[in-house]
Amino acid sequence: MRKQFIRLTVNGDCREVAVAPNQALVEVIREQFGLTGTKRGCTSGSCGVCTVNGDDGEAVLSCLALAIEWDGRSITTIEGVAQNGALHPLQQAFLEHGAVQCGFCTPGLIMTARALLESNPRADAEAINEALAGAICRCTGHIKVKEAVAKAVEVLAGGHAGQEGSDGAQG
Ligand code: FES
Ligand code: FES
C-alpha cells in the first residue's frame, strides 16, 4: 500500500514519518519512534493498554486511531509524562499504592487517568470508576489503581510535587 509522509510530534519530538493509509498510531509510536511504553493488546479498542494523550490531553486508543489522521498533531505517551526527572503524581501514587504487578497495563492506565485529571482535576470515585472502566488489568483488580488515582487527585489539589529521579512506568 502506498505510503504518505505525515508530520507527527510525540512528547515534543516532531518528525516526518512515512505511514500506510491503514497504519495504526500505535505502530508508528512503537516502531518508528521506538517508544515501546505504549502497549499493543487487543488491537480492537477493548483493553485500553494502547492509550496515549492527544493534543488536548484527551485519551486516545492508539490501536484504533489511524496515524494518517494525526498529521500535524501532537501526542504524549508514557515516556513523556515524567518531567525533568520528576515523576508525575499519578506515577508516584501508582508506586506508593502498589498499583503495578507485571506492568503491561500500567502505561495505558496512567494515560487514561492523566486524561481524566486533565478534564476533571477534582475527579471523585464515581468519575474515576467511569474513566477506568475500559482500561483492563489482567493481573489484579482495579482497587489499588483507583486508590492511586484518588491519591494523585489529592496531591494535585494540594500542589504537591512528584518525586525526583525516576523514569516513570515504562516497559
Ligand atoms: S490495544 Fe488498543 S484498546 Fe486494546
Ligand atoms: S499489572 Fe499486569 S496487566 Fe495490569
Tab-separated table of C-alpha atoms and ligand atoms in Angstrom:
chain	number	residue	atom	x	y	z
A	1	MET	CA	0.000	0.000	0.000
A	2	ARG	CA	1.378	3.416	-0.969
A	3	LYS	CA	2.869	5.322	1.956
A	4	GLN	CA	2.463	9.002	2.696
A	5	PHE	CA	4.518	11.358	4.842
A	6	ILE	CA	2.966	12.882	7.908
A	7	ARG	CA	4.433	15.244	10.468
A	8	LEU	CA	3.807	13.956	13.962
A	9	THR	CA	5.001	15.252	17.324
A	10	VAL	CA	5.442	12.731	20.105
A	11	ASN	CA	6.499	14.020	23.530
A	12	GLY	CA	7.722	17.224	21.867
A	13	ASP	CA	9.789	15.374	19.244
A	14	CYS	CA	8.493	16.408	15.800
A	15	ARG	CA	9.298	14.011	12.928
A	16	GLU	CA	8.249	13.299	9.383
A	17	VAL	CA	7.336	9.647	9.071
A	18	ALA	CA	6.052	7.568	6.163
A	19	VAL	CA	2.833	5.756	7.001
A	20	ALA	CA	0.475	3.464	5.141
A	21	PRO	CA	-3.152	4.628	4.968
A	22	ASN	CA	-4.253	1.771	7.216
A	23	GLN	CA	-1.408	2.038	9.744
A	24	ALA	CA	-2.450	2.407	13.364
A	25	LEU	CA	-0.938	5.152	15.510
A	26	VAL	CA	0.347	2.566	17.999
A	27	GLU	CA	2.562	1.040	15.310
A	28	VAL	CA	4.118	4.397	14.458
A	29	ILE	CA	4.736	5.161	18.127
A	30	ARG	CA	6.374	1.806	18.800
A	31	GLU	CA	8.154	1.074	15.521
A	32	GLN	CA	9.053	4.468	14.084
A	33	PHE	CA	9.520	6.499	17.270
A	34	GLY	CA	10.839	3.458	19.174
A	35	LEU	CA	8.644	4.202	22.184
A	36	THR	CA	7.535	0.813	23.481
A	37	GLY	CA	5.881	2.012	26.683
A	38	THR	CA	2.618	2.161	24.730
A	39	LYS	CA	1.418	-1.427	24.521
A	40	ARG	CA	-0.412	-3.335	21.848
A	41	GLY	CA	-3.044	-5.640	23.341
A	42	CYS	CA	-6.411	-6.456	21.834
A	43	THR	CA	-5.918	-4.026	18.902
A	44	SER	CA	-9.684	-3.630	18.797
A	45	GLY	CA	-10.428	-0.895	21.327
A	46	SER	CA	-11.379	-3.192	24.194
A	47	CYS	CA	-8.495	-3.175	26.694
A	48	GLY	CA	-7.018	0.343	26.912
A	49	VAL	CA	-3.347	-0.694	27.041
A	50	CYS	CA	-2.563	1.395	23.953
A	51	THR	CA	-3.929	4.661	25.423
A	52	VAL	CA	-1.990	7.865	24.761
A	53	ASN	CA	-2.983	11.505	25.237
A	54	GLY	CA	-3.900	13.734	22.289
A	55	ASP	CA	-3.357	17.453	21.657
A	56	ASP	CA	-5.826	18.465	24.369
A	57	GLY	CA	-4.781	15.809	26.851
A	58	GLU	CA	-7.658	13.534	25.882
A	59	ALA	CA	-7.385	9.741	25.985
A	60	VAL	CA	-6.784	8.212	22.558
A	61	LEU	CA	-6.845	4.488	21.806
A	62	SER	CA	-3.828	4.342	19.543
A	63	CYS	CA	-4.745	0.897	18.190
A	64	LEU	CA	-7.883	2.356	16.625
A	65	ALA	CA	-6.505	5.760	15.578
A	66	LEU	CA	-5.119	5.895	12.051
A	67	ALA	CA	-1.689	7.524	12.039
A	68	ILE	CA	-2.519	9.392	8.831
A	69	GLU	CA	-5.258	11.296	10.670
A	70	TRP	CA	-2.667	12.618	13.109
A	71	ASP	CA	-0.740	14.614	10.507
A	72	GLY	CA	0.305	17.927	12.107
A	73	ARG	CA	-0.823	16.896	15.544
A	74	SER	CA	0.812	16.046	18.856
A	75	ILE	CA	0.575	13.212	21.303
A	76	THR	CA	2.047	12.366	24.672
A	77	THR	CA	2.996	8.819	25.595
A	78	ILE	CA	4.005	7.356	28.941
A	79	GLU	CA	7.632	8.262	28.191
A	80	GLY	CA	6.660	11.960	28.165
A	81	VAL	CA	4.800	12.025	31.466
A	82	ALA	CA	7.712	12.430	33.903
A	83	GLN	CA	9.189	15.906	33.612
A	84	ASN	CA	12.820	16.844	34.333
A	85	GLY	CA	13.380	13.624	36.245
A	86	ALA	CA	10.296	14.139	38.418
A	87	LEU	CA	7.567	11.529	38.376
A	88	HIS	CA	4.032	12.702	37.657
A	89	PRO	CA	1.873	12.444	40.810
A	90	LEU	CA	-0.006	9.582	39.122
A	91	GLN	CA	3.210	7.614	38.629
A	92	GLN	CA	4.261	8.318	42.209
A	93	ALA	CA	0.869	7.249	43.543
A	94	PHE	CA	0.917	4.005	41.498
A	95	LEU	CA	4.272	3.178	43.086
A	96	GLU	CA	3.187	4.060	46.609
A	97	HIS	CA	-0.107	2.158	46.382
A	98	GLY	CA	1.372	-0.980	44.806
A	99	ALA	CA	-0.894	-0.494	41.793
A	100	VAL	CA	1.510	-2.302	39.442
A	101	GLN	CA	2.150	-6.026	39.036
A	102	CYS	CA	3.513	-7.124	35.648
A	103	GLY	CA	3.160	-3.528	34.421
A	104	PHE	CA	1.767	-4.319	30.968
A	105	CYS	CA	-1.413	-2.332	31.567
A	106	THR	CA	0.228	0.427	33.610
A	107	PRO	CA	1.111	2.910	30.845
A	108	GLY	CA	-2.436	2.719	29.488
A	109	LEU	CA	-3.945	3.131	32.947
A	110	ILE	CA	-1.761	6.140	33.695
A	111	MET	CA	-2.522	7.804	30.351
A	112	THR	CA	-6.238	7.148	30.875
A	113	ALA	CA	-6.084	8.644	34.362
A	114	ARG	CA	-3.988	11.581	33.137
A	115	ALA	CA	-6.686	12.386	30.587
A	116	LEU	CA	-9.301	12.266	33.328
A	117	LEU	CA	-7.329	14.639	35.557
A	118	GLU	CA	-6.821	16.995	32.615
A	119	SER	CA	-10.583	17.291	32.083
A	120	ASN	CA	-11.641	16.851	35.706
A	121	PRO	CA	-8.885	17.688	38.227
A	122	ARG	CA	-11.258	17.069	41.131
A	123	ALA	CA	-12.456	13.681	39.885
A	124	ASP	CA	-14.361	11.764	42.567
A	125	ALA	CA	-14.640	7.979	42.978
A	126	GLU	CA	-17.503	7.742	40.513
A	127	ALA	CA	-15.647	9.690	37.840
A	128	ILE	CA	-12.524	7.568	38.411
A	129	ASN	CA	-14.559	4.357	38.115
A	130	GLU	CA	-16.154	5.545	34.925
A	131	ALA	CA	-12.888	6.702	33.339
A	132	LEU	CA	-11.085	3.445	34.094
A	133	ALA	CA	-13.927	1.152	33.057
A	134	GLY	CA	-12.394	0.440	29.651
A	135	ALA	CA	-8.815	0.018	30.901
A	136	ILE	CA	-8.224	-3.601	31.791
A	137	CYS	CA	-5.616	-5.070	34.123
A	138	ARG	CA	-5.181	-8.804	33.730
A	139	CYS	CA	-3.101	-9.296	36.895
A	140	THR	CA	-5.262	-7.805	39.569
A	141	GLY	CA	-8.358	-5.758	40.249
A	142	HIS	CA	-8.714	-2.026	39.982
A	143	ILE	CA	-8.839	-1.307	43.723
A	144	LYS	CA	-5.229	-0.211	44.163
A	145	VAL	CA	-5.281	1.575	40.824
A	146	LYS	CA	-8.330	3.592	41.851
A	147	GLU	CA	-6.780	4.363	45.232
A	148	ALA	CA	-3.686	5.599	43.424
A	149	VAL	CA	-5.665	7.838	41.084
A	150	ALA	CA	-7.619	9.266	44.040
A	151	LYS	CA	-4.311	9.976	45.788
A	152	ALA	CA	-2.996	11.772	42.713
A	153	VAL	CA	-6.143	13.932	42.656
A	154	GLU	CA	-5.465	14.820	46.280
A	155	VAL	CA	-1.783	15.593	45.648
A	156	LEU	CA	-2.523	17.735	42.603
A	157	ALA	CA	-5.212	19.642	44.503
A	158	GLY	CA	-2.694	20.291	47.253
A	159	GLY	CA	0.033	21.292	44.820
A	160	HIS	CA	2.492	18.622	45.986
A	161	ALA	CA	5.386	17.879	43.643
A	162	GLY	CA	6.310	14.439	42.290
A	163	GLN	CA	9.444	12.586	43.335
A	164	GLU	CA	12.799	13.209	41.739
A	165	GLY	CA	14.977	10.715	39.958
A	166	SER	CA	12.989	8.070	38.069
A	167	ASP	CA	11.995	7.402	34.504
A	168	GLY	CA	8.392	6.524	35.233
A	169	ALA	CA	6.314	3.483	34.336
A	170	GLN	CA	7.633	2.096	31.077
A	171	GLY	CA	8.489	-1.271	29.653
B	1	FES	S1	-4.779	-2.480	22.199
B	1	FES	FE1	-5.961	-0.689	21.974
B	1	FES	S2	-7.708	-0.984	23.202
B	1	FES	FE2	-6.616	-2.888	23.348
B	2	FES	S1	-0.306	-5.209	36.171
B	2	FES	FE1	-0.293	-6.905	34.790
B	2	FES	S2	-1.898	-6.488	33.405
B	2	FES	FE2	-2.075	-4.982	34.907
